[in-house]
Amino acid sequence: MPSVIVIGGGISGLAAAWELRGKAQVTVLEAGDRVGGKLRTGTLAGIPVDEGAESVMALRPEAVRLAEEVGLGDSLCDPEPAPVTFWTRGALRPLPAGHVMGIPADPADLSGSGLLSDEGLARLAREEAIPAHPVLSDGTNGSNGTDRTDISIAGYLAPRIGQEAVDRLVEPLLGGIYAGRTDQLSLRSALPFLAPVAASDESLLAALRRRREGRRTAPGPKPSVVRGIAGGTGRLPRAVAAASGARVLTSSTALSLERAAGSRWRVHAATEYGSATLDADAVIVALPAHAAATLLGPHSPAAEAELDAVRYAGSAVVTMAFARRWQDGPSPDLNGFLVPPVDGRTIKAATLLSHKWAWQREEAPSKLILRASVGRVGEEHLLGLDDRRLVTLARTELSQALGPLGDLHASKVTRWPQGLPQYEVGHANRVAAIREAVGKLPGVELCGALYEGVGVAACVTTGRAAAQRLREE
Ligand SMILES: Cc1cc2nc3c(=O)[nH]c(=O)nc-3n(C[C@H](O)[C@H](O)[C@H](O)COP(=O)(O)OP(=O)(O)OC[C@H]3O[C@@H](n4cnc5c(N)ncnc54)[C@H](O)[C@@H]3O)c2cc1C
């Protein structure tokens, strides 16, 4: 049986280990003292709370399927139904259904919502009167004589729907997913379904209406967009690690990668027992970009340069338990809210964990558990504030949005300095260049949040695909 070292015990690397079960002898090297990376369930005053990701995409099947495969099917759960809500222009304002990434297919849906000013709404409604021309090419020939394979999200959207709609509708949603900015994020990589529209002469709103018609579902309750895991999403990596049968070495940091005899690879690692050297037929590098660059640099300067150029957004999650029953707290129709940066707040999003997840309130029936996220790209200074300051800032803004919250029972700050890779303009080309460079290294595969999407489901896909490619080599 071939041997494989998976470097990085986040969900991407563990999905690769699971895919190789029974087909290879797998060793997972994880620098932290536990597996899971950004899937981490900790405790707050004895109550389990997710400190990183708290749900997985349900519209695409990969993460849910993996949970089922490793025996967590009975623990999968839906959030309570609640509309996407923005804290903006001085109030909590639900976003009417029927939007795509914040953009309503029919601007009339927004009237009365207060989400946009009258001028902003009128500008959005004029979209179809503005002639559309292709602003993206497909890379094989130029549009209007130029070869333009990518554009920023704001670069495409602002001339169509107006800057205010971008700032107040799209920016907060993308801030929630990427912690990024619409004037830097790639349309092709971050909103790929809009790329064909941007490469055509179709109106954006007309295209969104067409998409909505194509997706009309049967009457009745809509399926959840996301799902959670009772007890915390941190259970998923633990279950995958256990079910994979891999040898998992935590507190073990890969320091360098070198060629060993024949076509094998050698990893030098620092473990809690001292340095270690491991040889294997193949390695899967399941790391954030800069850690991957360090290992791959000696073998592929081209891959190193591209990996090092990837920017990350750091963020902090402030989780708080208030000494009151959740039923006595804010409106039960609210699971959380997003905050447009133009509103000038510190927090970018909040989740009412006790409202959103039944398992969370069953764990702590006499507590209201909330979390606030702080830090978009370019706001890394916020992570340098001490815990007490971050808790005070988060608590103050949460009470301004939700009303008085009562006595704070316990709080916890979790920092994610390398939280989310930024899919900036040109990201698809960068990923292609990295893959081409690493493709010249037989027995090395890559996976992780950098490549196909930052969500857990996309990470699972990259991990399994990396393992499959190795099996085919
Ligand atoms: C605050 C936050 C909230 C999020 N919320 C959601 C959400 O609700 N839903 C969703 O789908 N996605 C969410 N995401 C995104 C998602 O959680 C991540 O993109 C995904 O978990 C990344 O998985 P990964 O395995 O690629 O990387 P990571 O989780 O970063 O794992 C990489 C692992 O490699 C280890 N490592 C690093 N260097 C070395 C080395 N030299 N040797 C050995 N090990 C090393 C690290 O310790 C880490 O465990 C969130 C992200 C953050 C930061």
Coordinates of C-alpha atoms and ligand atoms in Angstrom, one line a residue:
M1 CA 0.0 0.0 0.0
P2 CA 1.5 3.4 -0.9
S3 CA 2.2 5.9 1.9
V4 CA 0.9 9.5 2.0
I5 CA 1.7 12.4 4.3
V6 CA -1.1 14.9 4.5
I7 CA 0.3 18.2 5.8
G8 CA -2.4 20.2 7.6
G9 CA -5.2 18.7 9.6
G10 CA -8.0 21.2 8.7
I11 CA -11.1 19.9 7.0
S12 CA -9.4 20.0 3.5
G13 CA -6.5 17.7 4.6
L14 CA -8.8 15.4 6.6
A15 CA -11.2 15.0 3.7
A16 CA -8.1 13.9 1.6
A17 CA -7.2 11.4 4.4
W18 CA -10.8 10.1 4.4
E19 CA -10.8 9.7 0.6
L20 CA -7.5 7.6 0.9
R21 CA -8.9 5.3 3.6
G22 CA -8.1 1.7 2.8
K23 CA -6.0 2.7 -0.2
A24 CA -2.9 4.2 1.4
Q25 CA -1.2 4.4 4.7
V26 CA -1.9 8.0 5.7
T27 CA -0.2 10.2 8.2
V28 CA -1.7 13.6 9.0
L29 CA 0.7 16.3 10.4
E30 CA -1.2 19.0 12.2
A31 CA 0.7 22.0 13.8
G32 CA -2.1 22.7 16.3
D33 CA -3.0 20.7 19.4
R34 CA -6.2 19.5 17.7
V35 CA -7.5 18.8 14.3
G36 CA -10.0 21.0 12.5
G37 CA -8.2 24.3 11.7
K38 CA -11.0 26.8 11.3
L39 CA -13.6 24.3 12.4
R40 CA -13.2 24.7 16.1
T41 CA -15.7 24.0 18.9
G42 CA -14.5 25.4 22.2
T43 CA -16.4 26.1 25.4
L44 CA -17.6 29.3 27.0
A45 CA -18.4 28.9 30.7
G46 CA -18.7 25.1 30.0
I47 CA -21.1 25.6 27.0
P48 CA -19.9 24.3 23.7
V49 CA -19.6 27.1 21.1
D50 CA -18.3 27.2 17.6
E51 CA -15.4 29.7 17.4
G52 CA -14.8 29.5 13.7
A53 CA -17.2 28.2 11.1
E54 CA -20.6 27.4 12.6
S55 CA -22.4 26.0 9.6
V56 CA -21.8 24.3 6.2
M57 CA -23.4 25.0 2.9
A58 CA -26.4 22.7 2.2
L59 CA -27.1 23.9 -1.3
R60 CA -24.0 22.0 -2.4
P61 CA -23.8 18.5 -1.0
E62 CA -20.1 17.8 -0.2
A63 CA -19.8 18.8 3.4
V64 CA -23.2 17.3 4.4
R65 CA -22.4 14.1 2.5
L66 CA -19.0 13.8 4.4
A67 CA -20.8 14.3 7.7
E68 CA -23.2 11.5 6.8
E69 CA -20.4 9.2 5.7
V70 CA -18.5 9.6 9.0
G71 CA -21.6 8.9 11.1
L72 CA -22.8 12.4 11.9
G73 CA -25.9 12.2 9.8
D74 CA -28.2 12.2 12.8
S75 CA -26.5 15.3 14.2
L76 CA -27.0 17.4 11.1
C77 CA -29.5 20.2 11.8
D78 CA -31.2 23.1 10.1
P79 CA -31.1 26.7 11.5
E80 CA -34.3 28.3 12.6
P81 CA -35.8 30.0 9.5
A82 CA -35.1 33.8 9.5
P83 CA -34.4 36.4 6.8
V84 CA -31.0 37.8 6.0
T85 CA -31.0 41.0 8.0
F86 CA -28.8 44.1 7.8
W87 CA -28.1 46.5 10.6
T88 CA -28.0 49.6 8.5
R89 CA -29.3 53.2 8.4
G90 CA -30.1 53.0 12.1
A91 CA -32.2 49.9 12.2
L92 CA -32.4 46.1 11.7
R93 CA -33.8 45.7 8.2
P94 CA -34.6 42.3 6.6
L95 CA -33.6 41.7 3.0
P96 CA -36.6 40.6 1.1
A97 CA -36.4 37.1 -0.4
G98 CA -35.6 36.7 -4.1
H99 CA -32.2 38.4 -4.0
V100 CA -29.0 37.0 -5.4
M101 CA -26.0 38.0 -3.3
G102 CA -28.0 41.0 -2.0
I103 CA -29.2 42.1 -5.4
P104 CA -33.0 41.9 -5.8
A105 CA -34.1 40.6 -9.2
D106 CA -36.9 43.1 -8.9
P107 CA -36.0 46.4 -7.3
A108 CA -39.6 46.9 -6.3
D109 CA -39.0 44.2 -3.7
L110 CA -36.9 46.7 -1.7
S111 CA -39.4 49.5 -1.5
G112 CA -40.3 50.1 2.1
S113 CA -37.4 48.1 3.4
G114 CA -35.3 51.2 4.1
L115 CA -32.2 49.4 2.9
L116 CA -31.5 52.0 0.3
S117 CA -32.2 55.7 0.1
D118 CA -34.8 56.8 -2.5
E119 CA -32.0 57.9 -4.8
G120 CA -30.2 54.5 -4.4
L121 CA -33.4 52.6 -5.1
A122 CA -34.2 54.7 -8.2
R123 CA -30.6 54.2 -9.5
L124 CA -30.9 50.4 -9.0
A125 CA -34.3 50.4 -10.8
R126 CA -32.6 52.2 -13.8
E127 CA -30.3 49.2 -14.4
E128 CA -32.2 47.8 -17.3
A129 CA -32.3 51.2 -19.1
I130 CA -28.5 51.3 -19.1
P131 CA -27.1 49.6 -22.2
A132 CA -25.1 46.5 -21.3
H133 CA -21.9 45.6 -23.1
P134 CA -19.4 42.8 -22.4
V135 CA -16.9 43.8 -19.7
L136 CA -15.3 40.4 -19.5
S137 CA -13.9 38.3 -22.2
D138 CA -13.5 34.5 -22.0
G139 CA -9.8 34.7 -22.3
T140 CA -9.5 33.4 -25.8
N141 CA -10.3 36.6 -27.6
G142 CA -10.8 40.1 -26.5
S143 CA -14.0 42.0 -26.0
N144 CA -13.8 45.3 -27.6
G145 CA -10.2 44.6 -28.6
T146 CA -9.1 43.9 -25.0
D147 CA -8.4 40.6 -23.3
R148 CA -10.1 41.1 -20.0
T149 CA -10.6 37.8 -18.1
D150 CA -11.5 39.3 -14.8
I151 CA -12.9 42.4 -13.1
S152 CA -13.6 43.4 -9.5
I153 CA -17.1 42.8 -8.3
A154 CA -17.7 46.5 -7.7
G155 CA -16.0 47.3 -11.1
Y156 CA -18.8 45.3 -12.8
L157 CA -21.7 46.0 -10.5
A158 CA -21.4 49.7 -9.6
P159 CA -21.9 51.0 -13.2
R160 CA -24.9 48.7 -13.5
I161 CA -26.8 49.0 -10.1
G162 CA -25.1 52.1 -8.6
Q163 CA -22.5 52.4 -5.9
E164 CA -25.0 52.7 -3.0
A165 CA -26.6 49.3 -3.9
V166 CA -23.0 47.8 -4.0
D167 CA -22.1 49.4 -0.6
R168 CA -25.3 48.5 1.2
L169 CA -26.5 45.2 -0.3
V170 CA -23.5 43.3 -1.8
E171 CA -20.6 44.5 0.3
P172 CA -22.0 43.2 3.7
L173 CA -22.8 39.8 2.2
L174 CA -19.3 39.4 0.7
G175 CA -17.8 40.8 3.9
G176 CA -19.5 37.9 5.7
I177 CA -18.2 35.2 3.4
Y178 CA -14.7 36.5 2.4
A179 CA -14.1 39.3 4.9
G180 CA -13.1 41.0 1.7
R181 CA -14.0 44.1 -0.3
T182 CA -16.0 44.3 -3.5
D183 CA -13.5 46.6 -5.2
Q184 CA -10.8 44.0 -4.8
L185 CA -12.6 40.6 -5.0
S186 CA -12.8 38.9 -8.3
L187 CA -16.1 38.6 -10.1
R188 CA -14.9 35.4 -11.8
S189 CA -13.8 33.6 -8.7
A190 CA -16.1 35.0 -6.0
L191 CA -19.3 35.4 -7.9
P192 CA -18.7 33.0 -10.8
F193 CA -22.3 32.8 -11.8
L194 CA -22.2 36.4 -12.8
A195 CA -19.2 36.1 -15.1
P196 CA -21.2 34.9 -18.1
V197 CA -23.6 37.9 -17.6
A198 CA -20.6 40.3 -17.5
A199 CA -19.3 38.7 -20.7
S200 CA -22.6 39.3 -22.4
D201 CA -24.8 42.2 -23.4
E202 CA -27.6 41.1 -21.1
S203 CA -29.0 43.4 -18.3
L204 CA -28.0 42.2 -14.9
L205 CA -31.5 42.3 -13.4
A206 CA -32.9 40.5 -16.4
A207 CA -30.3 37.8 -15.9
L208 CA -31.2 37.5 -12.2
R209 CA -34.9 37.2 -13.0
R210 CA -34.1 34.4 -15.5
R211 CA -32.0 32.7 -12.9
R212 CA -34.8 33.0 -10.3
E213 CA -37.3 31.5 -12.7
G214 CA -35.0 28.6 -13.5
R215 CA -34.7 27.9 -9.7
R216 CA -38.3 28.1 -8.7
T217 CA -38.9 25.3 -6.2
A218 CA -42.1 23.6 -5.2
P219 CA -44.4 25.5 -2.8
G220 CA -43.8 24.9 0.9
P221 CA -40.9 25.5 3.2
K222 CA -37.7 26.2 1.4
P223 CA -34.7 23.9 2.2
S224 CA -32.1 25.5 4.4
V225 CA -29.2 27.1 2.6
V226 CA -26.8 26.0 5.4
R227 CA -26.8 23.2 8.0
G228 CA -25.2 22.8 11.3
I229 CA -24.0 20.0 13.5
A230 CA -25.6 19.6 16.9
G231 CA -22.8 20.0 19.5
G232 CA -20.7 22.1 17.1
T233 CA -19.1 21.9 13.7
G234 CA -15.8 21.0 15.4
R235 CA -17.2 17.5 15.7
L236 CA -16.9 17.1 11.9
P237 CA -13.1 17.1 11.6
R238 CA -12.8 14.9 14.7
A239 CA -15.1 12.4 13.2
V240 CA -13.4 12.5 9.8
A241 CA -10.0 12.0 11.4
A242 CA -11.2 9.0 13.5
A243 CA -13.1 7.3 10.6
S244 CA -10.2 7.8 8.1
G245 CA -8.0 5.4 10.0
A246 CA -5.1 7.8 9.4
R247 CA -2.3 8.2 11.9
V248 CA -2.9 11.8 13.1
L249 CA 0.0 13.6 14.7
T250 CA -1.1 16.8 16.4
S251 CA 1.4 19.5 17.7
S252 CA 3.5 18.5 14.7
T253 CA 4.6 21.3 12.3
A254 CA 6.1 20.4 8.9
L255 CA 9.2 22.5 8.6
S256 CA 10.5 21.5 5.2
L257 CA 9.9 19.1 2.3
E258 CA 12.7 17.4 0.4
R259 CA 13.1 14.7 -2.2
A260 CA 13.9 11.2 -0.7
A261 CA 15.3 8.2 -2.5
G262 CA 13.6 7.3 -5.8
S263 CA 10.5 9.4 -6.3
R264 CA 9.6 9.6 -2.6
W265 CA 9.3 12.7 -0.4
R266 CA 10.7 13.5 3.0
V267 CA 9.1 15.8 5.6
H268 CA 11.0 17.3 8.5
A269 CA 8.7 18.2 11.3
A270 CA 8.9 19.6 14.8
T271 CA 6.8 17.5 17.2
E272 CA 6.1 17.8 20.9
Y273 CA 8.7 15.0 21.3
G274 CA 11.4 16.8 19.2
S275 CA 12.2 16.8 15.6
A276 CA 11.0 14.0 13.3
T277 CA 11.7 12.8 9.7
L278 CA 8.9 11.1 7.8
D279 CA 9.2 9.6 4.3
A280 CA 6.3 8.8 2.0
D281 CA 5.4 8.0 -1.6
A282 CA 3.4 11.2 -1.8
V283 CA 2.4 14.3 0.1
I284 CA -0.8 16.4 0.1
V285 CA -0.2 20.0 1.1
A286 CA -3.4 21.1 2.8
L287 CA -2.2 24.4 4.1
P288 CA -2.9 28.1 3.9
A289 CA -0.9 29.8 1.1
H290 CA 2.1 31.1 3.0
A291 CA 2.7 27.9 4.9
A292 CA 2.4 26.0 1.6
A293 CA 4.9 28.5 -0.1
T294 CA 7.5 27.8 2.6
L295 CA 7.4 24.0 1.9
L296 CA 7.1 24.2 -1.8
G297 CA 9.5 27.1 -2.5
P298 CA 12.7 25.0 -2.8
H299 CA 11.0 22.8 -5.5
S300 CA 9.0 25.4 -7.3
P301 CA 9.9 29.1 -7.1
A302 CA 7.0 29.8 -9.4
A303 CA 4.5 28.2 -7.0
E304 CA 6.1 29.9 -4.1
A305 CA 5.8 33.4 -5.7
E306 CA 2.1 32.9 -6.5
L307 CA 1.3 31.5 -3.1
D308 CA 3.1 34.2 -1.3
A309 CA 1.2 36.9 -3.2
V310 CA -2.2 35.7 -1.8
R311 CA -3.6 38.1 0.7
Y312 CA -5.5 37.0 3.8
A313 CA -8.1 38.8 5.9
G314 CA -7.8 38.4 9.6
S315 CA -10.8 38.5 11.8
A316 CA -11.8 38.0 15.4
V317 CA -14.9 36.2 16.8
V318 CA -16.3 37.6 20.1
T319 CA -18.6 35.1 21.7
M320 CA -20.7 36.2 24.7
A321 CA -23.1 34.5 27.1
F322 CA -25.7 36.8 28.7
A323 CA -27.5 35.8 31.9
R324 CA -31.0 35.8 30.5
R325 CA -33.2 33.2 28.7
W326 CA -33.0 33.5 25.0
Q327 CA -36.8 33.8 24.8
D328 CA -36.6 37.0 26.8
G329 CA -34.0 38.5 24.4
P330 CA -34.3 40.0 20.9
S331 CA -36.9 39.1 18.4
P332 CA -37.1 35.3 17.7
D333 CA -37.3 36.0 14.0
L334 CA -33.7 37.1 13.9
N335 CA -30.7 34.8 13.6
G336 CA -28.2 37.5 13.2
F337 CA -27.3 40.5 11.0
L338 CA -24.7 41.9 8.7
V339 CA -23.4 45.4 8.8
P340 CA -22.4 47.4 5.6
P341 CA -19.0 49.0 6.2
V342 CA -20.4 52.4 5.1
D343 CA -22.4 52.5 8.3
G344 CA -19.1 52.9 10.2
R345 CA -19.5 50.3 12.8
T346 CA -16.7 48.0 14.2
I347 CA -18.6 44.7 14.0
K348 CA -19.2 43.3 10.5
A349 CA -21.7 40.6 11.5
A350 CA -23.5 39.1 14.5
T351 CA -25.0 35.7 15.0
L352 CA -27.6 35.0 17.7
L353 CA -26.5 31.4 18.3
S354 CA -29.3 30.6 20.8
H355 CA -31.9 31.8 18.3
K356 CA -30.3 30.1 15.3
W357 CA -29.6 26.6 16.6
A358 CA -31.9 24.5 18.7
W359 CA -28.9 22.5 20.0
Q360 CA -27.2 25.7 21.2
R361 CA -30.2 26.7 23.4
E362 CA -30.7 23.2 24.7
E363 CA -27.0 23.3 25.9
A364 CA -27.7 26.5 27.8
P365 CA -31.4 27.2 28.3
S366 CA -30.9 30.0 30.7
K367 CA -28.3 31.9 28.6
L368 CA -28.5 34.1 25.5
I369 CA -25.4 33.2 23.4
L370 CA -24.3 35.7 20.8
R371 CA -21.3 36.2 18.7
A372 CA -19.9 39.2 16.8
S373 CA -17.3 39.1 14.0
V374 CA -14.8 41.9 13.7
G375 CA -12.3 42.6 10.9
R376 CA -12.4 42.7 7.2
V377 CA -9.3 42.9 4.9
G378 CA -7.4 46.0 5.8
E379 CA -8.7 46.1 9.3
E380 CA -6.1 43.8 10.8
H381 CA -5.3 46.5 13.5
L382 CA -8.6 45.4 15.2
L383 CA -7.1 42.0 16.0
G384 CA -4.4 43.8 18.0
L385 CA -6.9 45.2 20.4
D386 CA -7.0 43.4 23.7
D387 CA -9.8 41.0 24.6
R388 CA -11.5 43.4 27.0
R389 CA -11.6 46.2 24.4
L390 CA -13.0 43.9 21.7
V391 CA -15.7 42.5 24.1
T392 CA -16.6 46.1 25.1
L393 CA -16.8 47.2 21.4
A394 CA -18.9 44.2 20.4
R395 CA -21.2 44.4 23.4
T396 CA -21.8 48.1 22.9
E397 CA -22.7 47.7 19.2
L398 CA -24.8 44.6 19.8
S399 CA -26.9 46.4 22.4
Q400 CA -27.3 49.4 20.0
A401 CA -28.6 47.0 17.4
L402 CA -30.6 44.6 19.6
G403 CA -31.6 46.6 22.7
P404 CA -30.4 46.0 26.2
L405 CA -28.8 42.5 26.6
G406 CA -28.4 42.4 30.4
D407 CA -25.6 41.0 32.4
L408 CA -22.6 39.5 30.6
H409 CA -22.0 36.1 32.1
A410 CA -18.9 35.1 30.1
S411 CA -17.1 36.0 27.0
K412 CA -14.4 34.7 24.7
V413 CA -12.3 36.2 21.9
T414 CA -10.9 33.9 19.1
R415 CA -8.5 35.5 16.6
W416 CA -8.1 34.2 13.1
P417 CA -5.1 36.2 11.8
Q418 CA -4.9 34.2 8.6
G419 CA -8.7 33.7 8.5
L420 CA -9.8 33.9 4.8
P421 CA -7.8 33.9 1.6
Q422 CA -8.8 36.8 -0.6
Y423 CA -10.1 35.8 -4.1
E424 CA -8.8 39.1 -5.6
V425 CA -9.0 40.0 -9.3
G426 CA -6.9 37.5 -11.3
H427 CA -7.4 34.8 -8.6
A428 CA -8.4 32.1 -11.1
N429 CA -5.2 32.7 -13.2
R430 CA -3.1 32.6 -10.0
V431 CA -4.6 29.3 -9.0
A432 CA -4.1 27.9 -12.5
A433 CA -0.4 29.0 -12.3
I434 CA 0.0 27.4 -8.9
R435 CA -1.5 24.2 -10.1
E436 CA 0.6 24.1 -13.2
A437 CA 3.8 24.7 -11.2
V438 CA 3.0 22.0 -8.7
G439 CA 1.8 19.7 -11.4
K440 CA 5.5 19.4 -12.3
L441 CA 6.2 17.8 -9.0
P442 CA 5.1 14.2 -9.2
G443 CA 3.7 12.9 -5.9
V444 CA 2.7 16.4 -4.6
E445 CA -0.9 17.5 -4.5
L446 CA -2.6 20.6 -3.1
C447 CA -5.9 21.3 -1.4
G448 CA -7.5 23.9 0.8
A449 CA -9.6 27.1 1.0
L450 CA -7.4 28.9 -1.5
Y451 CA -8.5 26.9 -4.6
E452 CA -12.2 26.3 -5.2
G453 CA -14.0 28.4 -2.7
V454 CA -13.5 29.3 1.0
G455 CA -16.5 27.4 2.4
V456 CA -16.2 24.1 4.1
A457 CA -18.0 22.3 1.3
A458 CA -15.6 23.6 -1.3
C459 CA -12.6 22.7 1.0
V460 CA -14.0 19.1 1.3
T461 CA -14.1 18.9 -2.5
T462 CA -10.5 20.0 -3.0
G463 CA -9.3 17.5 -0.4
R464 CA -11.1 14.6 -1.9
A465 CA -10.1 15.6 -5.4
A466 CA -6.4 15.9 -4.4
A467 CA -6.6 12.3 -3.0
Q468 CA -8.2 11.1 -6.2
R469 CA -5.5 12.7 -8.4
L470 CA -2.9 10.9 -6.3
R471 CA -4.6 7.6 -6.8
E472 CA -4.6 8.2 -10.5
E473 CA -0.9 9.1 -10.7
Ligands
LIG1 C1 -14.1 33.0 11.6 C2 -14.5 32.1 10.4 C3 -15.8 31.7 10.2 C4 -16.1 30.9 9.1 N1 -17.4 30.5 9.0 C5 -17.7 29.6 8.0 C6 -19.0 29.1 7.9 O1 -19.8 29.3 8.8 N2 -19.2 28.2 6.9 C7 -18.2 27.8 6.0 O2 -18.5 27.0 5.1 N3 -17.0 28.3 6.1 C8 -16.7 29.2 7.0 N4 -15.4 29.7 7.1 C9 -14.4 29.2 6.2 C10 -13.9 27.8 6.5 O3 -14.0 27.5 7.8 C11 -12.4 27.6 6.1 O4 -12.2 28.2 4.8 C12 -12.0 26.1 6.1 O5 -12.4 25.5 7.3 C13 -10.5 26.0 5.8 O6 -10.2 24.7 5.9 P1 -8.7 24.2 5.4 O7 -8.5 22.8 5.9 O8 -8.5 24.5 4.0 O9 -7.7 25.2 6.2 P2 -7.5 25.4 7.8 O10 -8.7 25.2 8.5 O11 -6.7 26.6 7.9 O12 -6.5 24.1 8.1 C14 -5.1 24.2 7.8 C15 -4.4 23.5 9.0 O13 -3.0 23.4 8.7 C16 -2.3 23.6 9.9 N5 -1.0 24.0 9.6 C17 -0.5 25.2 9.2 N6 0.8 25.1 9.0 C18 1.2 23.9 9.2 C19 2.5 23.2 9.1 N7 3.6 23.8 8.7 N8 2.5 21.9 9.4 C20 1.4 21.2 9.8 N9 0.2 21.8 10.0 C21 0.1 23.1 9.6 C22 -3.1 24.6 10.7 O14 -2.9 24.5 12.1 C23 -4.6 24.2 10.3 O15 -5.1 23.3 11.3 C24 -15.1 30.5 8.2 C25 -13.7 30.9 8.4 C26 -13.4 31.7 9.5 C27 -12.0 32.2 9.7

